[in-house]
Short mmCIF file of C-alpha atoms and ligand atoms in Angstrom, two decimals:
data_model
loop_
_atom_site.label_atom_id
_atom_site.label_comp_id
_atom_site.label_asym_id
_atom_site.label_seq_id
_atom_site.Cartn_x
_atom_site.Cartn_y
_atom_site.Cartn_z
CA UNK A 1 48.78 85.58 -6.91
CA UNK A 2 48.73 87.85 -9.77
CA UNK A 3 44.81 88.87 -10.40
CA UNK A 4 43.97 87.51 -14.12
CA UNK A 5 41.14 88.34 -16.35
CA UNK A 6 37.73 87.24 -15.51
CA UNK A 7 36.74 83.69 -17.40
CA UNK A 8 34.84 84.84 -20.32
CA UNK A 9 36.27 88.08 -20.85
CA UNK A 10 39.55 89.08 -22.39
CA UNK A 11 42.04 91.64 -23.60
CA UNK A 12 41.83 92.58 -27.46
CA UNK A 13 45.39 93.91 -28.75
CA UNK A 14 47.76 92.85 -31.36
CA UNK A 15 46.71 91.35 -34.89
CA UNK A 16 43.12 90.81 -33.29
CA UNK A 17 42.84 94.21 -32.57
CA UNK A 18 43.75 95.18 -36.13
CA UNK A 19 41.57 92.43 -37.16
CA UNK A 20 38.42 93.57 -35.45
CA UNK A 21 39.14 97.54 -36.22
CA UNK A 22 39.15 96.74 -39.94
CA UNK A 23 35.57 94.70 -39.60
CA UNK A 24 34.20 97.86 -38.05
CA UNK A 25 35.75 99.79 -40.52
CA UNK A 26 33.66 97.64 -42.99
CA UNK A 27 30.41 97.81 -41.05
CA UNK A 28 30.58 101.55 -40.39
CA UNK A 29 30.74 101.96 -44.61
CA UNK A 30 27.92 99.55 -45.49
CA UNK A 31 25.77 101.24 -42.90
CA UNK A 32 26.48 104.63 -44.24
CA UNK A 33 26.00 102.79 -47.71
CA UNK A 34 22.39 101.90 -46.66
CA UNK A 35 21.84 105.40 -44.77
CA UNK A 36 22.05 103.79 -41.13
CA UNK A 37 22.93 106.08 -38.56
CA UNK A 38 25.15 105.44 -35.38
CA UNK A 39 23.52 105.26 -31.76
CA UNK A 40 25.58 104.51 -28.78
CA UNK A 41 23.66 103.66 -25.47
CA UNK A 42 24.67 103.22 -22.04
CA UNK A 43 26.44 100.11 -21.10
CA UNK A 44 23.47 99.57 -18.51
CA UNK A 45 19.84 100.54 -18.21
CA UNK A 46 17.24 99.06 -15.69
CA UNK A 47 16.72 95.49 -15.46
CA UNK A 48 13.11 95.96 -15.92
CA UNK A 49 13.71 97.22 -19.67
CA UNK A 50 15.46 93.46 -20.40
CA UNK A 51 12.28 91.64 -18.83
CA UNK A 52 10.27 93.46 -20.83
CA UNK A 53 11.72 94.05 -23.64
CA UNK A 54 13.71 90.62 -24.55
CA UNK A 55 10.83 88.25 -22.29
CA UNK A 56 10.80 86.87 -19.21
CA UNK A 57 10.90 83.01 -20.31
CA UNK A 58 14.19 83.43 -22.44
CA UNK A 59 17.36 82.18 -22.08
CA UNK A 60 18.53 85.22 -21.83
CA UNK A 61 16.31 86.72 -19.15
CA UNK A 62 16.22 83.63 -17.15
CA UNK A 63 20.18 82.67 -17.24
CA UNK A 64 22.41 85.28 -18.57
CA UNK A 65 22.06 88.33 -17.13
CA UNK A 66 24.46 90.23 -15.43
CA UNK A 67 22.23 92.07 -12.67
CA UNK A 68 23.08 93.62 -9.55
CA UNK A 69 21.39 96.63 -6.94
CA UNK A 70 23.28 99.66 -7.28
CA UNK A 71 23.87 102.15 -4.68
CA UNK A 72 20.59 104.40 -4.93
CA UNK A 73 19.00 100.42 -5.03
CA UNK A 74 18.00 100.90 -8.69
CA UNK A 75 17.92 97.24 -10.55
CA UNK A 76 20.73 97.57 -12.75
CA UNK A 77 21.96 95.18 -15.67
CA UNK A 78 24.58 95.07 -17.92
CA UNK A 79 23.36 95.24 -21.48
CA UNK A 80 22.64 91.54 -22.89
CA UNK A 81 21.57 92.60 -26.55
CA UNK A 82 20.84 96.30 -27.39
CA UNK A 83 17.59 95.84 -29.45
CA UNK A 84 15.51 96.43 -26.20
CA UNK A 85 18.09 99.48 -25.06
CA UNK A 86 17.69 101.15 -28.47
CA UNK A 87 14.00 101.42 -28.89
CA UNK A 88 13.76 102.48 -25.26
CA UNK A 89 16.07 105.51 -26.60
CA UNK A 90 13.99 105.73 -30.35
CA UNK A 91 11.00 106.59 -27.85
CA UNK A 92 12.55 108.86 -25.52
CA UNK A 93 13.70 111.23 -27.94
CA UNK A 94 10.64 111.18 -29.69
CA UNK A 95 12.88 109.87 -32.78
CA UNK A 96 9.55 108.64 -34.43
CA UNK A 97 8.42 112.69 -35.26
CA UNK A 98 11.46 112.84 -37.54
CA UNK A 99 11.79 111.59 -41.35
CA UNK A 100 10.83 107.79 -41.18
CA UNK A 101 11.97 105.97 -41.39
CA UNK A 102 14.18 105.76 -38.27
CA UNK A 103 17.83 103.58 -39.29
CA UNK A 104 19.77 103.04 -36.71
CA UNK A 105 23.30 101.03 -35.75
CA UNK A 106 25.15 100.00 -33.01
CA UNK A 107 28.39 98.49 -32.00
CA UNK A 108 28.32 97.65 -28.20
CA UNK A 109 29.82 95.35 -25.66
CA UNK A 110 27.33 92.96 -24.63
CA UNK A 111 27.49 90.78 -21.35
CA UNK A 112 25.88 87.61 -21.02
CA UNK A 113 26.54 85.21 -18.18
CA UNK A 114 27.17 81.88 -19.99
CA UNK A 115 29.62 78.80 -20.64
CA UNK A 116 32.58 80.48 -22.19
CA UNK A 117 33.76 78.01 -25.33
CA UNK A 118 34.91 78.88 -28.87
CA UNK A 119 32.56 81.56 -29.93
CA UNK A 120 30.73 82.59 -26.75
CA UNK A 121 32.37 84.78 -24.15
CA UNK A 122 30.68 86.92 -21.44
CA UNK A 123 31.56 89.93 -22.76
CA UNK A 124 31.52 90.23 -26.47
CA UNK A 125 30.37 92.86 -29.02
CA UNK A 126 27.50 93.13 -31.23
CA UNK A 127 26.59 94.83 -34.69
CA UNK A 128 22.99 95.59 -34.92
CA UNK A 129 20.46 97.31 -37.20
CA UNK A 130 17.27 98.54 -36.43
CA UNK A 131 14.53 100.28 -38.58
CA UNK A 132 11.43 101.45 -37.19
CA UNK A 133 7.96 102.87 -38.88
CA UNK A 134 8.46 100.54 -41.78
CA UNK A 135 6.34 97.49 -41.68
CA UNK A 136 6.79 96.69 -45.51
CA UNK A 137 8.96 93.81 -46.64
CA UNK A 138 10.89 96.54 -48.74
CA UNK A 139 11.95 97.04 -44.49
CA UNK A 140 12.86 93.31 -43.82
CA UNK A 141 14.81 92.98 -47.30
CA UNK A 142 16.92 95.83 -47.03
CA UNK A 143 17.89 94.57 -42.96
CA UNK A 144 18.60 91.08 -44.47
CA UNK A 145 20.53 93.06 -47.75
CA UNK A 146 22.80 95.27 -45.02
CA UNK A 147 23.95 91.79 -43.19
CA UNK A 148 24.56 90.06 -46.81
CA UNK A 149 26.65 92.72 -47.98
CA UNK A 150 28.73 93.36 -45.09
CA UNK A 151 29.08 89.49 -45.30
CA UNK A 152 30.37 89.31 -48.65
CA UNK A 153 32.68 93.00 -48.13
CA UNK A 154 33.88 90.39 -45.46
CA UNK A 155 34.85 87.39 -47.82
CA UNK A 156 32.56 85.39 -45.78
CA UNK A 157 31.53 83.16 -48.18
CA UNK A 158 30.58 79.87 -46.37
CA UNK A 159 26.86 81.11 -44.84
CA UNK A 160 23.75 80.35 -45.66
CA UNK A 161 20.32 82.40 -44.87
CA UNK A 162 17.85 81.09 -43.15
CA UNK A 163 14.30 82.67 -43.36
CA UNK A 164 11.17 81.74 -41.62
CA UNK A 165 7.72 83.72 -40.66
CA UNK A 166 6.09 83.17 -37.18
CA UNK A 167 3.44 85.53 -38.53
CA UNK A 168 1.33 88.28 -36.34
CA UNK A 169 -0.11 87.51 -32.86
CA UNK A 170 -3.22 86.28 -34.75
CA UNK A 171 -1.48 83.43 -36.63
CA UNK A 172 0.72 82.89 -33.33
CA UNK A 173 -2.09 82.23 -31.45
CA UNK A 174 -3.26 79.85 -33.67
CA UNK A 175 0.23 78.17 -34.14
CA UNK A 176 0.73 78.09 -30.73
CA UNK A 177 -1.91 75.03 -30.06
CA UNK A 178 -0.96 73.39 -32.61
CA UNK A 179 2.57 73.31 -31.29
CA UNK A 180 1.25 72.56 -28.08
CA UNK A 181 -0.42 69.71 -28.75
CA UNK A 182 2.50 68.22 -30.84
CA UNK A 183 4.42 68.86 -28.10
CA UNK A 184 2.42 67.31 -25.69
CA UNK A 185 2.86 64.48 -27.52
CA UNK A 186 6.55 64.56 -26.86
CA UNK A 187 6.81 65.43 -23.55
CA UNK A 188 8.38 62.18 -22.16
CA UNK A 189 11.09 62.17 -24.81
CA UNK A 190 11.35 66.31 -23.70
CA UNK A 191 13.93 68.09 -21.49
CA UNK A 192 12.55 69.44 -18.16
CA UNK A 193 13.47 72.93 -18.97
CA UNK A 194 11.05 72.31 -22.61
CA UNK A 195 8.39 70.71 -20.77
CA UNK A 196 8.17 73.70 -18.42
CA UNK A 197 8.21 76.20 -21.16
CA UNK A 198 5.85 74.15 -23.76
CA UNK A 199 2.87 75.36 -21.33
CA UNK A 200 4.12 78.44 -21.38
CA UNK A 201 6.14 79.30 -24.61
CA UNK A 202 5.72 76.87 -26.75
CA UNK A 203 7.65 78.39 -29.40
CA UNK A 204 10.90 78.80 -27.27
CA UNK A 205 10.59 75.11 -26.99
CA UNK A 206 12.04 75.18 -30.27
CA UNK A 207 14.76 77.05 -29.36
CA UNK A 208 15.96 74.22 -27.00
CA UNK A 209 20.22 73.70 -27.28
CA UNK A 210 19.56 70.18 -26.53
CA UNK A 211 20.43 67.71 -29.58
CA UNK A 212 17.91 65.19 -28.40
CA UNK A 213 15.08 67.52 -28.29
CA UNK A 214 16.17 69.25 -31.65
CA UNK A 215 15.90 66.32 -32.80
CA UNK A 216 12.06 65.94 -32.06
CA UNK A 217 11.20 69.17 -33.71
CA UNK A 218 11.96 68.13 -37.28
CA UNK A 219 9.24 67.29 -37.77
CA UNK A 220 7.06 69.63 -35.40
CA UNK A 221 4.64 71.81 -37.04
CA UNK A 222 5.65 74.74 -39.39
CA UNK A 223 4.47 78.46 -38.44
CA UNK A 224 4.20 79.08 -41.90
CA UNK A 225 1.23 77.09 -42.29
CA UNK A 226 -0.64 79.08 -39.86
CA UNK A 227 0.13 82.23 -41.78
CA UNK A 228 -2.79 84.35 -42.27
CA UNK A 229 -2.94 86.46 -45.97
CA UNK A 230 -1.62 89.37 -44.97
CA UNK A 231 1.66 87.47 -43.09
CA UNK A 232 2.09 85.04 -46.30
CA UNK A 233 1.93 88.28 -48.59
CA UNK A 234 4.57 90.09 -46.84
CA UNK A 235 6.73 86.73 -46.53
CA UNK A 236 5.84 86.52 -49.90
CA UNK A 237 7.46 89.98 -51.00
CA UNK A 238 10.25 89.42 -48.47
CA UNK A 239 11.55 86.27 -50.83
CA UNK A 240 10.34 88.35 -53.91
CA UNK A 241 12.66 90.72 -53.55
CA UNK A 242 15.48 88.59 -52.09
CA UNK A 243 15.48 86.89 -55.26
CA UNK A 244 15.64 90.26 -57.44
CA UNK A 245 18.77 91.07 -54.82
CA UNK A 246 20.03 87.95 -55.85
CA UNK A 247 20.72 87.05 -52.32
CA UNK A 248 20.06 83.52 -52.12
CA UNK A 249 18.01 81.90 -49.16
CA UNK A 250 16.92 78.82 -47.68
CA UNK A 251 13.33 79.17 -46.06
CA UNK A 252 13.60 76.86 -42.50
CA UNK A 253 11.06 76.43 -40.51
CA UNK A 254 13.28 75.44 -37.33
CA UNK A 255 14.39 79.17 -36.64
CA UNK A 256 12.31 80.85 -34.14
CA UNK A 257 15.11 82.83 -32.46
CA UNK A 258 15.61 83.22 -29.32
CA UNK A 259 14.47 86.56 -28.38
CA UNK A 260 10.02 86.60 -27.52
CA UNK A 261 9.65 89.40 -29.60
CA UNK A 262 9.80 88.59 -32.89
CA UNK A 263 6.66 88.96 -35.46
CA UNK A 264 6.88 87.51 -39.14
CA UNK A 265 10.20 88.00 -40.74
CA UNK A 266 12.83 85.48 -38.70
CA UNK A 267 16.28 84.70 -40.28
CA UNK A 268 19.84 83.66 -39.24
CA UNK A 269 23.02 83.80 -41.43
CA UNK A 270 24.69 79.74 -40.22
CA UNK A 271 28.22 79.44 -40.95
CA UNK A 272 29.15 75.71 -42.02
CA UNK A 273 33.22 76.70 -40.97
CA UNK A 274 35.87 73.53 -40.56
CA UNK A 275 36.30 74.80 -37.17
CA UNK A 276 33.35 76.77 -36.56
CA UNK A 277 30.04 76.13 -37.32
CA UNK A 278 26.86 78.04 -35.70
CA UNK A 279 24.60 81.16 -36.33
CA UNK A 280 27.14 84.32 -37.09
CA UNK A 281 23.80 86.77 -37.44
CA UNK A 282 20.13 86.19 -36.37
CA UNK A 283 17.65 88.90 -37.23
CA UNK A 284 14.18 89.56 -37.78
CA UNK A 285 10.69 91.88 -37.30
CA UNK A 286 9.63 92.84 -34.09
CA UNK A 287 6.43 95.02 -34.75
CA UNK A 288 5.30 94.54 -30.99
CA UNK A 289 8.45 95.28 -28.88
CA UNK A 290 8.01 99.38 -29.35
CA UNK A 291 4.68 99.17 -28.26
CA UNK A 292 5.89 96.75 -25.26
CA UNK A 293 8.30 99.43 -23.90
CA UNK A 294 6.61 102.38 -24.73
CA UNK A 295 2.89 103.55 -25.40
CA UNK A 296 2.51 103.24 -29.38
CA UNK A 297 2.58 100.40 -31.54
CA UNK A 298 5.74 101.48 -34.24
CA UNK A 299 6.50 98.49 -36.77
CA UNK A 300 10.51 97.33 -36.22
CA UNK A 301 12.95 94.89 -38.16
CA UNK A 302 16.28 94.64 -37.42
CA UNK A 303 19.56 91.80 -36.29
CA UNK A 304 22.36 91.35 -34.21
CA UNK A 305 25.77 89.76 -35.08
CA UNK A 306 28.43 89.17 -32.97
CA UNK A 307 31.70 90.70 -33.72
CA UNK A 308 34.39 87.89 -32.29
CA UNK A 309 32.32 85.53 -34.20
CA UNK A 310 32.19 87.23 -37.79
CA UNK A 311 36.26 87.36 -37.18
CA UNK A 312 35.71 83.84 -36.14
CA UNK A 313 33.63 83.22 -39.64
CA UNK A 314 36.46 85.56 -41.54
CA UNK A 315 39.55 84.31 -40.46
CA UNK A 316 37.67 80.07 -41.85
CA UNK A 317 37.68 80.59 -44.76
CA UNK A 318 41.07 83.87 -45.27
CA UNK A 319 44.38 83.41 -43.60
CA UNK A 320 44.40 86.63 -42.02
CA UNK A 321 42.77 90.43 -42.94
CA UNK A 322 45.58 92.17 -44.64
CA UNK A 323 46.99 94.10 -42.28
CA UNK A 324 47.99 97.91 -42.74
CA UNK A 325 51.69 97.88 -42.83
CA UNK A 326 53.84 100.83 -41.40
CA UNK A 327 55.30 102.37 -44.38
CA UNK A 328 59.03 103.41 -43.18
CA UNK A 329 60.70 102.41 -40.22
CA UNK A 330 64.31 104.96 -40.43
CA UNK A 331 66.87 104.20 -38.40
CA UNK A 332 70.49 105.67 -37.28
CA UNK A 333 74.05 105.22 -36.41
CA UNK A 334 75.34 108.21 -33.86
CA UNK A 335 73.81 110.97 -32.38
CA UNK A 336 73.37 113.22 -35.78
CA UNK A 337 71.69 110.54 -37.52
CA UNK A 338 69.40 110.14 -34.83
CA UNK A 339 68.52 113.95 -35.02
CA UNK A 340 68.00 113.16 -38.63
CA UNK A 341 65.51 110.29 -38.29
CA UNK A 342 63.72 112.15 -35.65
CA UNK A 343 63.31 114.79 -37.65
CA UNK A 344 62.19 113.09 -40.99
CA UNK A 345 60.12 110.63 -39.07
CA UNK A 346 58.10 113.51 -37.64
CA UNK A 347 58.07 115.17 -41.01
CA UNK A 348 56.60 112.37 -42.25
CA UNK A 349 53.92 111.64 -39.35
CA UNK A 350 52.78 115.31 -39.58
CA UNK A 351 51.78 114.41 -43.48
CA UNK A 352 50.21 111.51 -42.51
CA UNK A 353 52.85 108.81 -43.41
CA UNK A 354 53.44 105.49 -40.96
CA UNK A 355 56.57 105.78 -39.34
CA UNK A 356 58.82 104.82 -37.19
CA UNK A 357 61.99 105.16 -35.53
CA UNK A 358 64.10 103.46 -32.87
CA UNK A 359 63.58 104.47 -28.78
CA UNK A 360 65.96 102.09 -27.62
CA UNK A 361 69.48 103.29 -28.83
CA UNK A 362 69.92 99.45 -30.74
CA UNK A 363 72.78 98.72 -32.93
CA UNK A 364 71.85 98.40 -36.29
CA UNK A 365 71.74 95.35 -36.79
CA UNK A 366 68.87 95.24 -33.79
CA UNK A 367 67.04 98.11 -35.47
CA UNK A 368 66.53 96.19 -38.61
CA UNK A 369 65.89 93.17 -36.64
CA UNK A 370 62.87 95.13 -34.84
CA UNK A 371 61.83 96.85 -38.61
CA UNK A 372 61.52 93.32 -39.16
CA UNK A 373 59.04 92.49 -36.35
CA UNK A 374 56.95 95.24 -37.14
CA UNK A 375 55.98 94.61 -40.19
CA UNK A 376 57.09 98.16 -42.00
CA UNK A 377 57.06 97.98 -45.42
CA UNK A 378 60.37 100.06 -46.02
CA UNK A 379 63.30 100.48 -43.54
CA UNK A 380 66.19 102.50 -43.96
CA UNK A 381 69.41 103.92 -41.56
CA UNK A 382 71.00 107.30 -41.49
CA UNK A 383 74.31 106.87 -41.15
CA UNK A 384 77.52 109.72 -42.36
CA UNK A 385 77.37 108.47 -45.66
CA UNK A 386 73.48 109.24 -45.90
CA UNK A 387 74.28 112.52 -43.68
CA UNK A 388 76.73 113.56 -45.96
CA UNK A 389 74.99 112.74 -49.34
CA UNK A 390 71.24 113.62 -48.24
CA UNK A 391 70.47 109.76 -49.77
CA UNK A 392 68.77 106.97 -47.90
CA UNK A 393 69.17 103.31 -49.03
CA UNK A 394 65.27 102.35 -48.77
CA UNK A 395 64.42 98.42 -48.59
CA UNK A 396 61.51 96.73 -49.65
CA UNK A 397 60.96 94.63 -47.40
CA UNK A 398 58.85 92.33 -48.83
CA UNK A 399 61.72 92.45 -52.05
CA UNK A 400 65.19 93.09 -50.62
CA UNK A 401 65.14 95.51 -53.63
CA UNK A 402 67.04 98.74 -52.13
CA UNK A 403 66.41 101.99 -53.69
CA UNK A 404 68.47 105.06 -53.76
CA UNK A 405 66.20 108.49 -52.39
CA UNK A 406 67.26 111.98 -51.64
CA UNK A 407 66.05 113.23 -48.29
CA UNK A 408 63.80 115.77 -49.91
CA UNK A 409 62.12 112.91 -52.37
CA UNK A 410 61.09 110.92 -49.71
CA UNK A 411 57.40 111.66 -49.30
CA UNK A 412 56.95 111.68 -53.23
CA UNK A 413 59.16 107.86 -53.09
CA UNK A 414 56.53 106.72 -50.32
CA UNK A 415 53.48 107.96 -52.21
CA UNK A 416 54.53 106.25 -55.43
CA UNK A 417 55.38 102.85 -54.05
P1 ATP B 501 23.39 81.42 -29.51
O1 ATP B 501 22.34 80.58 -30.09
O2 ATP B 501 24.77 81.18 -30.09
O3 ATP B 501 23.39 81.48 -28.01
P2 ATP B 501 21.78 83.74 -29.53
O4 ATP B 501 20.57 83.31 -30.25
O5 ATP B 501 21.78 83.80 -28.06
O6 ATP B 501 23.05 82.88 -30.02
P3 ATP B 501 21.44 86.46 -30.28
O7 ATP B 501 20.85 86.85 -29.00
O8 ATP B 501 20.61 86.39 -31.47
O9 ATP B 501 22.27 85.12 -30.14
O10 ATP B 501 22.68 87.42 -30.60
C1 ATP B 501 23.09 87.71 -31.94
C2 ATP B 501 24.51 87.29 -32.19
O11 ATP B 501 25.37 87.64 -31.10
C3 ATP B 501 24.72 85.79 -32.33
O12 ATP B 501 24.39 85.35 -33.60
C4 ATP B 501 26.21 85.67 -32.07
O13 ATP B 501 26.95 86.04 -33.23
C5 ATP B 501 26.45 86.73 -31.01
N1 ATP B 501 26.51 86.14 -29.67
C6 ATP B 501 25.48 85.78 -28.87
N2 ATP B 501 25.91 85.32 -27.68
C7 ATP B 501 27.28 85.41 -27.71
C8 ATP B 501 28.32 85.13 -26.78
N3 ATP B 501 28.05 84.69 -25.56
N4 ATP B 501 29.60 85.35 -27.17
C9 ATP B 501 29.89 85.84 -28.40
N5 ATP B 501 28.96 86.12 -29.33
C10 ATP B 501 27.66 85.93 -29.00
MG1 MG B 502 22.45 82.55 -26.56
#
């Protein structure tokens, strides 16, 4: 039987390829917009960096992780976010004794062993920001600002952010029986997998996938009324300066992400899409994951968005990204011609023109048929008359317009049309 991809996974070519080059294209110019600075990690690092670094009662860490013994019996897994990956490189190259602060990016394949349906896969790609040795709003605003405009470069219109605080480890502490008890109260209406973590996570409780028990926390309590002054001043800023940025916001108490290492600033862009609706970006401060991995305490904020579902968001609400067209496809009759296109098709190549040419010896009529497919914008065939004139009849293809060009004009022709 022939050997198919693995469920979850798949081959990116055609239009989607296009598709996804030209949203990296965009994210790659907003970060150097916003000075952020590429980092590419390995596609593993030790399983002991994920339990640390992303928690041990997650969904993530409990379910999802691709892990295996490798052959010097190191604990390997593949990476299932890169926040955790990142940080562990931010301290091993001392990155913290440079200008702060730190901004970094990354765009990674990220495994996760789950359900495959519309939006989730088990391998997929992320966008992420990180800054570290900030631990001012200004920080969390400009994180939030990076994922807005990329957004809106995107002509994803249909999103809405969501903001929440869950405050320092003081205010969490005190949150955290307060939630318990409320959920206590619950815990015969709960799912077993929430009743095991309320004891010991309350907060991922909220977190839960399960409708019925979403339903519950409506009206559960809200971590920012156990925001202490400091926490409600910088959430405070935070939708200050949101407001000046004219980025509009919705402040929800229900997100929590899922990740355990958040600290104040939590937010999720949620896409309300005809055919998809969900969380496109989720985001917020992590001032005690550094100190976590490493020795130091260095203040973080940062998200994660996944790729296949910001094409996903893109292609609900725009028929397709416009795609970069060839610009000439030439084509011949006889062997001559065919030195001819050859040799202007090159020509035009080596200055950086789209072109193309026939490789299959067609008739003409199949030549134009495959211009056609391609999507060129022009097409033209050499034939004796063009040989013996130097002139090319060049279609528009979009038009049907033809237009008369000498051999020698055909760069300036291209570049003016
Ligand atoms: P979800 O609630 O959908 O499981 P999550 O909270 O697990 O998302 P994060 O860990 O915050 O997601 O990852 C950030 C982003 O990565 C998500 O908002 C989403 O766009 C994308 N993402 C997460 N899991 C998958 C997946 N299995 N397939 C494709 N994209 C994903
Ligand atoms: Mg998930």
């Amino acid at each position: 039987m022939a050997i198919k991809a693995l469920k979850g996974t798949k081959d990116i070519f055609g239009d989607e390829v296009k598709n996804l080059e030209k949203i990296e294209n965009i994210i790659r110019e907003v970060c150097k917009n916003f000075g952020v600075g590429e980092i590419r990690t390995p596609i593993f690092e030790l399983t002991h960096l994920f339990q640390r670094g992303v928690g041990n009662t997650t969904d993530i860490v409990q379910k999802e992780m691709y892990s295996f013994i490798d052959k010097g019996e190191n604990n390997i897994t593949l990476k299932p976010e890169s926040t955790a990956a990142v940080v562990r490189a931010y301290l091993e190259h001392n990155m913290g004794e440079n200008a702060q602060p730190t901004k970094l990016y990354y765009l990674s394949p990220t495994f996760r062993y789950e359900r495959p349906e519309a939006g989730r896969l088990r391998q997929f790609h992320q966008f992420g920001v990180e800054i570290f040795g900030a631990s001012s709003a200004i920080a969390d605003a400009e994180v939030i600002s990076i994922a807005y405009t990329m957004l809106k470069r995107l002509n994803i219109n249909n999103v809405s952010l969501h903001i929440n605080s869950l405050g320092g480890p003081q205010c969490r502490a005190k949150y955290n029986e307060v939630l318990k008890e409320y959920l206590a109260s619950k815990k015969d209406l709960l799912c077993p997998l929430c009743n095991e973590r309320r004891i010991k996570n309350p907060l991922r409780v909220l977190d839960c996938k399960n409708p019925d028990c979403q339903k519950l926390f409506v009206d559960a309590p809200r971590t920012i009324d156990s925001l202490d002054k400091e926490c409600k001043d910088h959430f405070e800023l935070l939708k200050d300066l949101l407001t000046k940025m004219d980025i509009p916001y919705i402040v929800d108490s229900q997100i929590v992400r899922g990740l355990d290492y958040y600290t104040k600033t939590v937010f999720e862009f949620i896409l309300e899409g005809k055919n998809y609706s969900g969380t496109v970006c989720g985001g917020g401060r992590y001032d005690r994951l550094v100190e976590e991995i490493g020795s130091k305490p260095v203040p973080a904020v940062g998200f994660g968005t996944g790729i296949e579902r910001l094409l996903i968001a893109y292609l609900e609400e725009n028929k397709n990204l416009e795609l970069d067209k060839r610009d000439i496809f030439i084509g011949y009759r006889g062997n001559l011609a065919l030195e001819k296109a050859v040799v202007l098709v090159n020509n035009l190549r080596e200055k950086k023109f789209n072109a193309d040419t026939d490789l299959l010896g067609r008739s003409v009529k199949a030549q134009m048929k495959y211009a056609n497919k391609i999507g060129v914008k022009f097409a033209a065939i050499i034939g004796d008359t063009e040989l013996e004139t130097q002139m090319l009849s060049i279609k528009n293809m979009a038009t049907s317009e033809e237009s008369k060009v000498s051999f020698v004009d055909l760069e300036a022709f291209l570049l003016n049309n």
